[in-house]
Coordinates of C-alpha atoms and ligand atoms in Angstrom, one line a residue:
M1 CA 7.8 127.6 -2.5
C2 CA 5.4 129.6 -2.3
G3 CA 6.3 133.0 -5.3
I4 CA 5.5 136.6 -4.6
V5 CA 5.1 139.8 -6.7
G6 CA 4.5 143.2 -6.7
V7 CA 3.7 146.3 -8.8
V8 CA 3.0 150.2 -7.8
G9 CA 2.8 152.4 -10.7
A10 CA 1.1 150.2 -13.3
E11 CA -1.8 152.3 -15.3
D12 CA -3.2 148.8 -14.5
A13 CA -2.0 146.5 -11.9
L14 CA -4.0 143.4 -12.5
P15 CA -3.2 142.6 -15.8
I16 CA 0.6 142.7 -14.2
L17 CA 0.5 140.3 -11.4
L18 CA -1.7 137.7 -12.9
Q19 CA 0.9 137.7 -15.4
G20 CA 3.3 137.8 -12.6
L21 CA 2.0 134.8 -11.0
Q22 CA 2.3 132.8 -14.0
R23 CA 5.1 133.3 -14.3
L24 CA 5.8 131.8 -10.9
E25 CA 3.6 128.5 -11.5
Y26 CA 6.7 126.3 -12.4
R27 CA 7.8 126.6 -8.7
G28 CA 4.6 124.8 -7.9
Y29 CA 1.7 125.9 -6.1
D30 CA -1.7 124.6 -4.6
S31 CA -3.6 127.8 -5.0
A32 CA -3.4 131.5 -5.1
G33 CA -4.7 135.5 -4.8
I34 CA -4.3 139.4 -5.3
A35 CA -5.3 142.6 -4.3
L36 CA -5.8 145.7 -5.5
S37 CA -5.3 148.7 -3.5
G38 CA -5.9 151.6 -4.8
P39 CA -8.4 155.1 -4.2
E40 CA -11.1 152.9 -2.9
G41 CA -9.8 150.9 -0.6
L42 CA -8.4 147.2 -1.3
A43 CA -9.8 145.0 -3.4
L44 CA -9.4 140.8 -3.2
S45 CA -9.7 137.2 -4.7
K46 CA -8.6 134.7 -3.9
A47 CA -8.9 130.4 -3.9
K48 CA -7.7 127.5 -3.9
G49 CA -6.6 126.2 -7.2
K50 CA -5.3 127.3 -10.2
V51 CA -4.4 130.8 -11.1
S52 CA -6.4 130.0 -14.5
M53 CA -9.3 130.2 -11.7
L54 CA -8.7 133.2 -10.5
A55 CA -8.0 135.0 -13.9
A56 CA -11.3 133.5 -15.0
R57 CA -12.9 135.7 -12.5
Q58 CA -10.8 138.8 -13.0
D59 CA -14.7 141.0 -13.2
L60 CA -14.9 141.0 -10.6
L61 CA -11.5 142.9 -9.1
P62 CA -11.5 146.4 -10.1
R63 CA -9.1 147.6 -13.6
A64 CA -6.1 150.3 -13.9
L65 CA -5.7 151.0 -10.3
P66 CA -1.7 151.6 -9.9
C67 CA -0.7 149.1 -6.5
G68 CA -1.3 146.0 -5.8
I69 CA 0.2 142.9 -4.6
A70 CA 0.1 138.6 -5.5
H71 CA 0.8 134.9 -4.1
T72 CA 0.8 131.3 -5.1
R73 CA 1.2 129.3 -2.1
W74 CA 2.4 125.6 -1.0
A75 CA 0.9 125.3 1.8
T76 CA 3.4 124.9 5.3
H77 CA 0.7 125.9 7.9
G78 CA -2.9 124.9 7.2
A79 CA -4.1 123.1 4.2
P80 CA -4.4 124.9 0.9
T81 CA -8.1 125.9 1.2
D82 CA -9.7 129.3 -0.1
E83 CA -8.5 131.0 3.4
N84 CA -5.3 130.3 3.6
A85 CA -4.0 131.7 0.8
H86 CA -2.7 135.0 -0.2
P87 CA -2.8 138.0 0.5
H88 CA -4.4 137.9 4.3
T89 CA -5.4 140.8 5.3
D90 CA -6.0 142.9 8.4
C91 CA -9.1 143.1 10.5
H92 CA -10.2 145.9 8.6
G93 CA -9.6 144.3 5.5
Q94 CA -7.4 148.0 4.4
I95 CA -3.5 146.4 5.3
A96 CA -3.5 143.5 2.7
V97 CA 0.1 140.9 3.1
V98 CA 2.4 138.4 0.9
H99 CA 4.2 136.0 2.4
N100 CA 6.7 133.5 1.8
G101 CA 8.7 131.3 3.9
I102 CA 8.0 130.8 7.7
V103 CA 7.5 132.7 10.8
E104 CA 8.6 130.3 14.0
N105 CA 6.8 132.5 16.8
Y106 CA 3.5 133.2 14.9
R107 CA 1.1 130.9 17.7
E108 CA 2.7 132.9 20.9
L109 CA 1.9 135.8 18.1
K110 CA -1.7 135.4 16.9
G111 CA -2.8 134.7 20.8
E112 CA -0.9 137.7 22.3
L113 CA -3.4 139.8 18.9
M114 CA -6.6 137.4 20.0
A115 CA -6.2 138.3 23.6
R116 CA -6.3 141.7 22.2
G117 CA -9.8 141.2 19.9
H118 CA -7.7 140.4 16.6
R119 CA -9.8 137.8 14.3
F120 CA -8.7 134.9 12.7
V121 CA -9.5 133.9 9.7
S122 CA -7.3 131.2 8.6
D123 CA -4.8 128.3 9.9
T124 CA -2.1 130.1 8.5
D125 CA 1.6 131.8 10.2
T126 CA 1.4 134.6 7.3
E127 CA -1.7 136.3 8.8
V128 CA 0.0 137.5 12.4
I129 CA 2.0 140.0 10.1
P130 CA -0.8 141.6 8.7
H131 CA -2.6 141.8 12.8
L132 CA 0.8 143.1 13.5
L133 CA 0.7 146.3 11.5
E134 CA -3.1 146.9 11.3
D135 CA -1.9 147.4 15.9
Y136 CA 1.0 148.7 14.9
G137 CA -0.7 152.2 12.9
G138 CA -0.1 150.0 9.0
A139 CA -2.9 151.5 7.5
T140 CA -1.8 155.3 7.1
D141 CA 1.6 154.9 7.7
L142 CA 2.8 150.9 7.1
L143 CA 6.5 151.8 6.2
T144 CA 7.4 153.0 10.5
A145 CA 4.2 149.3 11.4
A146 CA 6.6 147.2 9.0
R147 CA 9.2 147.9 10.7
N148 CA 7.9 147.8 14.9
T149 CA 6.3 143.8 12.5
E150 CA 9.3 142.8 11.7
A151 CA 10.5 143.4 15.6
R152 CA 8.2 140.9 16.9
L153 CA 8.2 139.0 13.6
Q154 CA 11.6 135.6 14.5
G155 CA 11.7 133.0 11.1
A156 CA 12.9 133.4 8.1
Y157 CA 10.4 134.8 5.7
A158 CA 9.6 137.4 3.4
F159 CA 6.2 139.5 2.8
L160 CA 5.6 142.5 0.9
A161 CA 2.5 144.8 2.4
V162 CA -0.2 147.1 0.6
S163 CA -1.8 149.4 2.6
G164 CA -5.5 150.8 1.0
Q165 CA -4.6 154.1 2.7
Q166 CA -1.6 154.0 1.0
P167 CA -2.0 153.0 -3.1
D168 CA 1.0 153.9 -4.7
Y169 CA 3.6 151.6 -1.7
V170 CA 4.0 148.5 -0.9
V171 CA 6.9 147.6 1.6
A172 CA 8.5 145.2 1.3
V173 CA 10.8 143.1 3.9
R174 CA 13.6 140.9 3.8
R175 CA 14.9 137.8 5.9
A176 CA 16.2 134.9 5.1
S177 CA 13.5 134.6 1.8
P178 CA 14.5 135.6 -1.2
L179 CA 13.7 138.5 -2.6
I180 CA 13.9 141.3 -6.2
I181 CA 12.8 144.7 -7.0
G182 CA 13.0 145.5 -10.5
R183 CA 12.5 149.3 -11.4
G184 CA 11.2 150.2 -14.8
D185 CA 9.9 153.3 -16.3
A186 CA 6.7 154.7 -14.4
A187 CA 5.9 151.6 -12.1
N188 CA 8.2 149.2 -10.2
Y189 CA 7.9 145.4 -9.0
I190 CA 8.6 143.1 -6.2
A191 CA 9.0 139.4 -6.4
S192 CA 10.2 136.5 -5.2
D193 CA 12.4 136.0 -8.7
F194 CA 12.9 137.5 -11.2
T195 CA 10.5 135.5 -13.5
A196 CA 8.3 137.6 -12.4
F197 CA 8.9 140.4 -13.9
L198 CA 11.2 139.0 -17.0
D199 CA 8.5 140.6 -19.3
A200 CA 8.4 144.1 -17.7
T201 CA 11.6 145.1 -17.4
R202 CA 15.5 143.3 -16.6
R203 CA 17.2 145.5 -14.4
A204 CA 16.7 144.4 -10.9
I205 CA 18.0 145.2 -7.2
V206 CA 18.7 141.8 -5.1
L207 CA 17.6 142.6 -1.7
E208 CA 20.0 141.7 1.0
N209 CA 19.0 139.9 4.1
G210 CA 17.7 141.9 5.9
D211 CA 16.3 144.8 3.9
M212 CA 13.5 147.3 4.0
A213 CA 12.2 148.3 1.3
A214 CA 9.7 151.2 0.6
V215 CA 9.2 151.0 -3.2
T216 CA 7.2 153.9 -4.6
P217 CA 5.7 154.5 -8.7
K218 CA 9.2 156.4 -8.5
T219 CA 11.5 155.1 -6.3
I220 CA 12.9 152.5 -4.5
R221 CA 13.9 152.7 -1.0
I222 CA 16.2 150.5 1.5
W223 CA 17.0 150.2 4.6
N224 CA 19.7 147.0 5.4
E225 CA 19.3 145.3 9.1
Q226 CA 20.5 148.9 11.6
G227 CA 18.1 150.6 10.2
A228 CA 20.7 152.5 8.0
L229 CA 19.7 153.5 4.5
V230 CA 21.2 151.8 1.6
D231 CA 22.1 151.3 -1.9
R232 CA 22.3 148.3 -3.8
P233 CA 23.3 148.0 -6.9
E234 CA 21.2 147.9 -10.1
M235 CA 22.1 144.5 -12.2
T236 CA 20.2 143.5 -15.6
V237 CA 19.6 140.6 -16.8
D238 CA 19.9 138.6 -19.4
W239 CA 18.1 135.4 -18.6
D240 CA 16.1 134.3 -21.2
I241 CA 12.4 133.5 -19.3
R242 CA 12.8 129.7 -19.3
Q243 CA 16.5 129.9 -17.4
A244 CA 15.0 132.9 -15.1
E245 CA 12.1 129.4 -13.6
R246 CA 14.9 127.1 -12.9
G247 CA 17.1 130.3 -11.0
G248 CA 19.5 130.0 -14.5
Y249 CA 20.5 126.9 -13.6
P250 CA 20.5 123.8 -16.5
H251 CA 17.5 122.0 -14.8
F252 CA 15.7 122.0 -12.5
M253 CA 17.5 118.6 -9.6
L254 CA 21.1 121.4 -9.9
K255 CA 18.1 123.9 -8.4
E256 CA 17.3 122.2 -6.3
I257 CA 20.3 120.7 -4.8
L258 CA 21.8 123.9 -4.6
E259 CA 18.6 124.8 -2.2
Q260 CA 18.8 122.3 0.7
P261 CA 20.7 124.7 3.2
E262 CA 17.3 126.6 2.3
A263 CA 15.4 123.9 2.8
W264 CA 17.5 122.4 5.6
S265 CA 16.7 125.4 7.5
D266 CA 13.2 125.6 7.1
C267 CA 12.5 122.8 8.1
L268 CA 14.3 122.5 11.6
L269 CA 13.0 126.2 12.7
E270 CA 11.5 125.6 14.0
R271 CA 12.5 122.4 15.0
V272 CA 15.6 122.7 17.1
Q273 CA 14.9 125.7 19.7
G274 CA 18.4 126.1 22.1
E275 CA 19.0 121.7 23.2
R276 CA 15.7 120.5 23.2
I277 CA 13.7 119.1 20.0
Q278 CA 10.6 120.6 19.9
V279 CA 7.7 118.0 19.3
E280 CA 5.0 119.6 19.1
A281 CA 6.0 121.7 15.6
M282 CA 6.7 118.0 14.4
G283 CA 3.4 117.4 15.0
L284 CA 3.4 115.0 17.5
A285 CA 2.5 114.8 21.4
R286 CA 5.3 114.3 23.6
A287 CA 4.3 112.4 26.4
A288 CA 3.2 110.0 23.2
L289 CA 6.9 109.8 22.5
A290 CA 8.0 107.5 25.6
G291 CA 5.2 104.8 25.0
W292 CA 6.2 103.4 21.8
E293 CA 8.7 100.2 21.9
R294 CA 9.3 99.7 18.4
I295 CA 8.6 102.1 15.1
Q296 CA 8.2 100.1 12.4
I297 CA 9.0 102.7 8.9
V298 CA 6.9 102.5 5.2
A299 CA 8.3 104.5 2.3
A300 CA 9.3 104.2 -1.4
G301 CA 12.1 104.4 -3.2
T302 CA 14.8 107.7 -2.1
A303 CA 12.4 107.8 1.0
Y304 CA 13.1 104.3 1.5
H305 CA 16.4 105.2 1.8
A306 CA 15.4 108.2 4.3
G307 CA 14.1 105.7 6.3
L308 CA 17.5 103.6 6.4
V309 CA 18.7 106.2 8.4
G310 CA 16.9 106.7 10.7
K311 CA 16.6 103.2 10.9
A312 CA 20.2 103.7 12.2
L313 CA 19.1 106.6 13.8
I314 CA 16.6 105.9 16.3
E315 CA 18.1 102.5 17.6
T316 CA 21.4 103.9 17.7
L317 CA 19.7 107.5 20.2
A318 CA 16.9 106.2 21.4
R319 CA 17.5 101.9 21.4
I320 CA 13.8 101.2 19.6
P321 CA 13.4 98.8 17.7
V322 CA 12.5 100.0 13.9
D323 CA 11.9 97.4 10.4
V324 CA 12.0 99.5 7.4
D325 CA 9.5 98.1 4.2
V326 CA 9.5 98.8 1.1
A327 CA 5.7 99.7 1.4
S328 CA 5.2 97.6 -2.1
E329 CA 6.5 95.0 -0.2
F330 CA 4.9 95.6 3.7
R331 CA 1.2 96.3 2.4
Y332 CA 1.2 92.0 0.9
R333 CA 3.5 90.2 3.7
D334 CA 0.6 90.3 6.2
P335 CA 3.1 92.3 8.7
I336 CA 4.1 91.6 12.3
L337 CA 2.9 94.4 14.3
L338 CA 3.2 94.6 17.8
P339 CA 1.5 96.4 20.0
N340 CA 2.5 99.8 20.4
T341 CA 4.3 100.4 17.2
L342 CA 4.1 103.4 15.4
V343 CA 3.6 103.1 11.9
L344 CA 5.3 106.1 10.5
A345 CA 4.6 106.8 6.5
V346 CA 8.0 108.9 4.8
S347 CA 6.1 110.0 1.1
Q348 CA 7.9 113.0 -0.1
S349 CA 4.4 113.6 -2.6
G350 CA 2.5 112.4 0.2
E351 CA 0.6 110.7 -2.8
T352 CA 2.2 107.0 -3.6
A353 CA -0.8 103.9 -3.5
D354 CA 2.7 100.9 -2.2
T355 CA 2.5 104.1 0.7
L356 CA -1.1 104.9 1.8
A357 CA -1.6 101.1 1.8
S358 CA 0.6 100.5 4.5
L359 CA -0.3 103.4 6.2
A360 CA -4.0 101.8 5.3
L361 CA -2.8 98.9 6.6
A362 CA -1.4 100.0 10.4
K363 CA -4.4 101.3 11.3
Q364 CA -6.8 98.8 10.7
R365 CA -4.9 97.5 12.7
G366 CA -5.5 99.4 15.8
L367 CA -2.2 100.1 15.9
A368 CA -1.2 104.0 16.0
T369 CA 0.9 106.7 12.8
Y370 CA 2.6 109.1 11.9
A371 CA 3.5 110.7 9.2
I372 CA 6.8 112.5 7.1
T373 CA 5.7 114.3 3.6
N374 CA 6.5 117.4 2.3
T375 CA 3.3 118.0 0.7
V376 CA 0.4 119.6 3.2
G377 CA -2.5 118.9 2.8
S378 CA -1.7 115.3 1.1
T379 CA -2.9 112.2 1.1
V380 CA -0.9 111.0 4.0
A381 CA -0.8 113.6 5.9
R382 CA -4.5 113.5 5.8
E383 CA -5.0 109.9 6.9
A384 CA -2.0 109.4 9.0
G385 CA -2.4 110.0 12.8
A386 CA 0.3 112.7 12.8
V387 CA 2.2 114.9 10.4
G388 CA 5.3 115.7 9.6
Y389 CA 5.7 118.5 7.3
T390 CA 9.3 118.8 5.8
Y391 CA 9.3 122.3 4.2
A392 CA 11.6 121.9 1.4
G393 CA 9.7 124.0 -0.8
P394 CA 7.7 121.8 -3.9
E395 CA 11.1 119.5 -5.4
I396 CA 9.6 119.6 -9.4
A397 CA 13.4 117.5 -10.3
V398 CA 11.4 113.7 -10.3
A399 CA 14.7 112.6 -8.9
S400 CA 14.7 113.0 -5.1
T401 CA 17.6 115.1 -3.6
K402 CA 15.9 118.1 -0.5
A403 CA 12.6 116.0 0.1
Y404 CA 15.3 113.3 0.5
T405 CA 17.8 115.2 3.8
T406 CA 15.3 117.3 4.7
Q407 CA 13.7 113.9 6.4
I408 CA 16.7 112.8 7.0
L409 CA 17.2 115.4 9.3
L410 CA 12.8 115.4 10.5
L411 CA 14.0 111.5 11.3
T412 CA 17.3 112.9 12.5
A413 CA 14.8 115.3 15.3
L414 CA 12.3 111.9 15.7
A415 CA 15.6 110.1 17.1
L416 CA 17.0 112.7 19.1
A417 CA 13.0 113.6 21.2
L418 CA 12.6 109.5 21.0
A419 CA 15.8 109.3 23.2
D420 CA 15.3 112.7 25.2
A421 CA 12.3 110.6 26.1
R422 CA 13.5 107.7 27.1
H423 CA 16.1 109.5 28.8
R424 CA 18.9 109.3 26.4
A425 CA 19.2 113.4 25.8
R426 CA 21.8 114.2 23.2
T427 CA 22.3 118.0 24.2
D428 CA 24.9 118.1 22.8
L429 CA 24.2 117.1 19.2
V430 CA 20.7 118.9 18.7
A431 CA 22.9 122.1 19.4
K432 CA 25.1 120.4 16.5
L433 CA 21.8 120.3 14.5
A434 CA 21.1 123.8 13.7
S435 CA 24.5 123.9 12.3
L436 CA 24.2 121.2 9.4
P437 CA 22.3 124.7 6.6
A438 CA 25.4 126.6 7.3
L439 CA 27.8 124.4 6.9
A440 CA 25.0 122.7 3.7
E441 CA 26.1 125.9 2.1
Q442 CA 29.4 125.9 2.7
W443 CA 30.8 122.3 1.5
L444 CA 28.3 123.5 -1.8
A445 CA 30.0 126.3 -2.2
A446 CA 33.8 124.4 -3.3
S447 CA 31.6 121.1 -4.3
E448 CA 33.8 121.7 -8.3
G449 CA 35.7 119.3 -7.4
I450 CA 32.2 116.6 -8.7
R451 CA 32.1 118.0 -12.0
L452 CA 35.4 117.2 -12.6
A453 CA 35.2 113.7 -11.4
A454 CA 31.8 113.1 -13.0
Q455 CA 34.1 113.9 -16.2
S456 CA 35.8 110.3 -15.4
L457 CA 32.1 108.4 -15.1
T458 CA 30.6 109.8 -18.7
D459 CA 31.6 106.7 -20.7
Q460 CA 31.4 103.6 -17.6
E461 CA 27.8 101.2 -18.0
Q462 CA 28.8 99.4 -14.4
M463 CA 29.5 101.3 -10.8
F464 CA 29.5 99.5 -7.2
Y465 CA 29.0 101.8 -4.1
I466 CA 29.6 100.9 -0.7
G467 CA 29.1 101.8 2.9
R468 CA 28.4 99.6 6.1
G469 CA 26.1 101.5 9.1
I470 CA 24.5 104.0 8.2
D471 CA 26.3 105.0 4.7
Y472 CA 25.5 101.5 3.2
A473 CA 21.5 103.5 3.5
L474 CA 23.6 107.0 1.8
A475 CA 25.2 104.3 -0.5
M476 CA 21.6 102.7 -1.6
E477 CA 20.6 106.4 -2.1
G478 CA 24.2 107.6 -4.3
Q479 CA 23.4 104.3 -6.8
L480 CA 20.2 104.7 -7.0
K481 CA 20.0 108.9 -8.1
M482 CA 22.8 107.7 -10.6
K483 CA 21.0 104.5 -12.2
E484 CA 17.3 106.8 -12.2
I485 CA 19.6 110.4 -14.5
S486 CA 21.8 108.9 -16.1
Y487 CA 21.0 105.5 -16.8
I488 CA 24.5 103.5 -16.1
H489 CA 23.8 101.1 -14.2
A490 CA 25.3 100.8 -10.6
E491 CA 24.5 98.9 -7.7
A492 CA 25.0 99.8 -3.9
Y493 CA 26.3 96.5 -1.1
P494 CA 27.7 96.8 2.7
A495 CA 31.6 96.7 1.9
G496 CA 32.2 94.3 4.3
E497 CA 29.5 91.9 1.6
L498 CA 31.0 92.2 -1.5
K499 CA 33.3 89.2 -1.1
H500 CA 30.4 87.0 -1.0
G501 CA 30.5 87.3 -4.2
T502 CA 29.7 91.2 -5.9
L503 CA 33.7 91.2 -6.2
A504 CA 33.8 88.8 -9.1
L505 CA 31.6 92.0 -10.4
I506 CA 34.8 94.4 -9.5
T507 CA 38.0 94.5 -12.6
E508 CA 40.1 97.2 -13.8
G509 CA 38.4 101.1 -14.0
V510 CA 35.5 99.9 -12.1
P511 CA 34.5 102.4 -10.4
V512 CA 33.6 102.4 -6.9
V513 CA 32.1 105.5 -4.0
A514 CA 32.1 104.3 -1.3
I515 CA 30.9 105.6 1.6
A516 CA 32.6 106.1 5.1
T517 CA 31.5 109.0 7.5
Q518 CA 31.5 107.2 10.6
P519 CA 35.1 106.7 11.8
R520 CA 34.3 103.1 13.9
L521 CA 33.6 101.8 10.5
M522 CA 36.5 103.8 8.7
A523 CA 39.2 100.5 9.0
K524 CA 36.6 98.3 8.6
V525 CA 35.7 100.3 4.9
Q526 CA 39.5 100.6 4.5
S527 CA 40.5 97.6 4.3
N528 CA 36.9 96.5 1.8
V529 CA 38.5 100.0 -0.1
A530 CA 41.7 98.1 -0.1
E531 CA 40.0 95.3 -1.3
V532 CA 38.1 96.7 -5.0
K533 CA 41.2 98.5 -5.6
A534 CA 43.2 95.1 -5.8
R535 CA 41.1 94.6 -8.6
G536 CA 41.7 97.1 -10.6
A537 CA 38.6 99.5 -9.2
R538 CA 38.6 103.7 -9.2
V539 CA 37.7 104.3 -5.8
Y540 CA 35.7 108.0 -6.0
A541 CA 35.5 108.2 -1.1
V542 CA 32.7 110.9 -0.3
G543 CA 34.6 110.0 3.4
A544 CA 34.6 112.6 7.3
A545 CA 36.9 113.9 7.3
A546 CA 38.7 114.3 10.3
L547 CA 40.4 111.2 8.1
Q548 CA 40.2 113.3 4.6
E549 CA 44.3 112.1 4.7
S550 CA 44.3 108.9 4.4
W551 CA 42.5 108.9 1.2
G552 CA 44.2 110.1 -0.3
D553 CA 44.3 110.9 -4.4
D554 CA 40.2 107.9 -3.6
S555 CA 39.1 111.4 -2.8
L556 CA 35.6 113.2 -4.1
A557 CA 34.5 115.4 -0.9
T558 CA 35.1 115.0 2.5
I559 CA 32.2 115.5 5.6
A560 CA 32.7 118.0 7.7
A561 CA 30.1 116.7 10.3
P562 CA 29.5 118.1 13.7
D563 CA 29.2 114.9 15.1
P564 CA 29.2 111.1 13.2
L565 CA 25.2 110.9 12.7
L566 CA 24.8 114.4 11.8
A567 CA 26.9 113.2 8.3
P568 CA 24.1 111.9 6.2
A569 CA 23.1 114.5 4.8
L570 CA 26.1 115.9 3.9
A571 CA 27.3 113.4 2.6
A572 CA 23.8 113.0 0.3
L573 CA 24.9 116.4 -2.0
P574 CA 27.8 115.0 -2.7
L575 CA 26.5 112.0 -3.8
Q576 CA 24.4 113.6 -5.5
L577 CA 25.8 116.2 -7.6
L578 CA 27.9 113.2 -9.4
A579 CA 25.2 112.0 -10.8
Y580 CA 23.7 114.9 -11.7
W581 CA 26.9 116.0 -13.1
T582 CA 27.2 112.1 -15.4
A583 CA 24.4 113.0 -16.0
S584 CA 24.6 116.5 -17.5
L585 CA 27.7 114.8 -19.2
R586 CA 26.3 112.7 -20.6
G587 CA 23.9 114.9 -22.3
E588 CA 20.0 113.6 -20.6
D589 CA 17.4 114.6 -20.0
I590 CA 18.0 114.6 -16.1
D591 CA 14.7 116.8 -15.1
K592 CA 12.3 114.1 -16.3
P593 CA 13.4 110.0 -16.9
R594 CA 12.4 108.2 -19.0
N595 CA 9.7 106.0 -17.3
L596 CA 9.9 107.5 -14.5
A597 CA 7.1 109.5 -12.6
K598 CA 7.3 112.2 -9.7
S599 CA 4.4 111.6 -8.2
V600 CA 3.2 107.3 -8.4
T601 CA -0.1 107.3 -7.4
V602 CA -0.4 103.4 -8.8
E603 CA 0.9 100.7 -7.9
Ligands
LIG701 C1 13.8 109.0 -6.7 C2 12.9 109.2 -6.3 C3 11.6 108.1 -5.7 C4 10.7 108.5 -4.7 C5 9.5 107.3 -4.9 C6 8.8 107.5 -3.1 O1 14.6 110.2 -6.4 O2 12.0 110.1 -6.3 O3 12.2 106.8 -5.6 O4 11.5 109.3 -3.2 O5 9.1 107.2 -5.8 O6 7.7 109.2 -3.2 P1 7.7 109.8 -2.7 O7 9.0 110.4 -1.7 O8 6.8 110.6 -4.0 O9 6.1 108.4 -2.3

């Protein structure tokens, strides 16, 4: 996720900003930049690559200036390049902006600004902000211009702006993406998280959603969404730096699990508009959708499990046959690929060797290719004919969580778009899809029970996960999460398949996680649950809220999905947390499990 840092009132802003950027490196990024504001106007340095590169050429920037803003960018709109790195400026280089999140309506705004003669130099959504500020007179009155600009922007974002003509002044705007102000003695700081300024001050004010702040060396003024001047409480941060990097959480994995509501809303923001999926915002041309007669998904590990969910959704909603292959198998099995097949590669990193080889094979056969990835500018993104980004932000823990659920969301959007193209539109589901981030937030806020349940798993050596249909795909992901971080041997089975052999392993006390989010299959799963319970299994049910009662003491989590087809991403949350807490209670090295790498770039 991008990182923001700003300072105003410093004796020398440059080293403070460089240190702030270094502190934000843990978030993952692909480029970085700094803008300093002083009596001579703005000075700027930015580049693709590491903060150390910026530091190495700091001589290019003036020293002893009081004010500046800086940024680490994780590419979303536009590849990781020097031009796309932040800060971005207006036409005259008088206003500089750093920005996190997404400006959803940037295409319209860019068109409008270009028609008025503004010159754009990047592919980013961010660049509309300095140009709007310019139009509204931001060079001399940044605050008024920021108010007018903010009224034009749609999306979830945060930004800082400085003007070369107001060198002791930073304007900060928070719309969903976090921003925190650090109160120092002679200088004040603004950042996307505490880590960036913990070396300078521990007094912090968290901006609330919709807030705008004007920060000078001695004053911090904050207005709420309604424009009223407000007092936000000041807190003292007592975290150490390592804790702060993980947002105060003991592991990145937990942080990333809890970030899912935000990741989901970034993922869906431009894609769901009213009752229609915006396929162009998924990198696809609407006209192409009706022509695909088959879909072949290729992926590895967790991404493969997302592909299985995608298959169930696309086949149910659009009635297009879908095959899903593990990429390392696909590339060597000389697959039969019929014309009019779309080959879809799913990959968080976009660098998985087997997935790339599968994509290359599809291209050799002359088929249309599409990639779903979290990593802008990755090889899969460059090689595929079209690409849809999950916008989950960087995933640092090896075990994939938010990338997986955003893959599911994008596959759901794809299934709905394909259904629409085949005159099977489900406008009801499109509208409900947008409600998932809020439902995830509610569910996570009341998820303490999962930790308690995990206490009963810490001494286990084997576990089973069962489900039918789409829930079997979830069971596969649930078992993978459990084994990769807790090292408990776990297996997933289609619930009806257990009695064909594996039931022999179900003995007194063996844990069985039963996933049952689909009312039409509920009675069947419940019979399978009765079979394992009769052999002494301890059942942990992840089930549809409507049937909560029937699970009694076996209930681990209830899934209040607005429709059964929208249950998978929500049902993944308890499975992720169960694995996390089990591994945590067992004292495992959760973020870096043994023998595993985050990006598997070899066969
Ligand atoms: C498991 C996990 C892996 C990856 C797999 C593919 O938690 O993260 O199974 O899903 O290595 O990686 P990507 O999605 O980067 O292609």
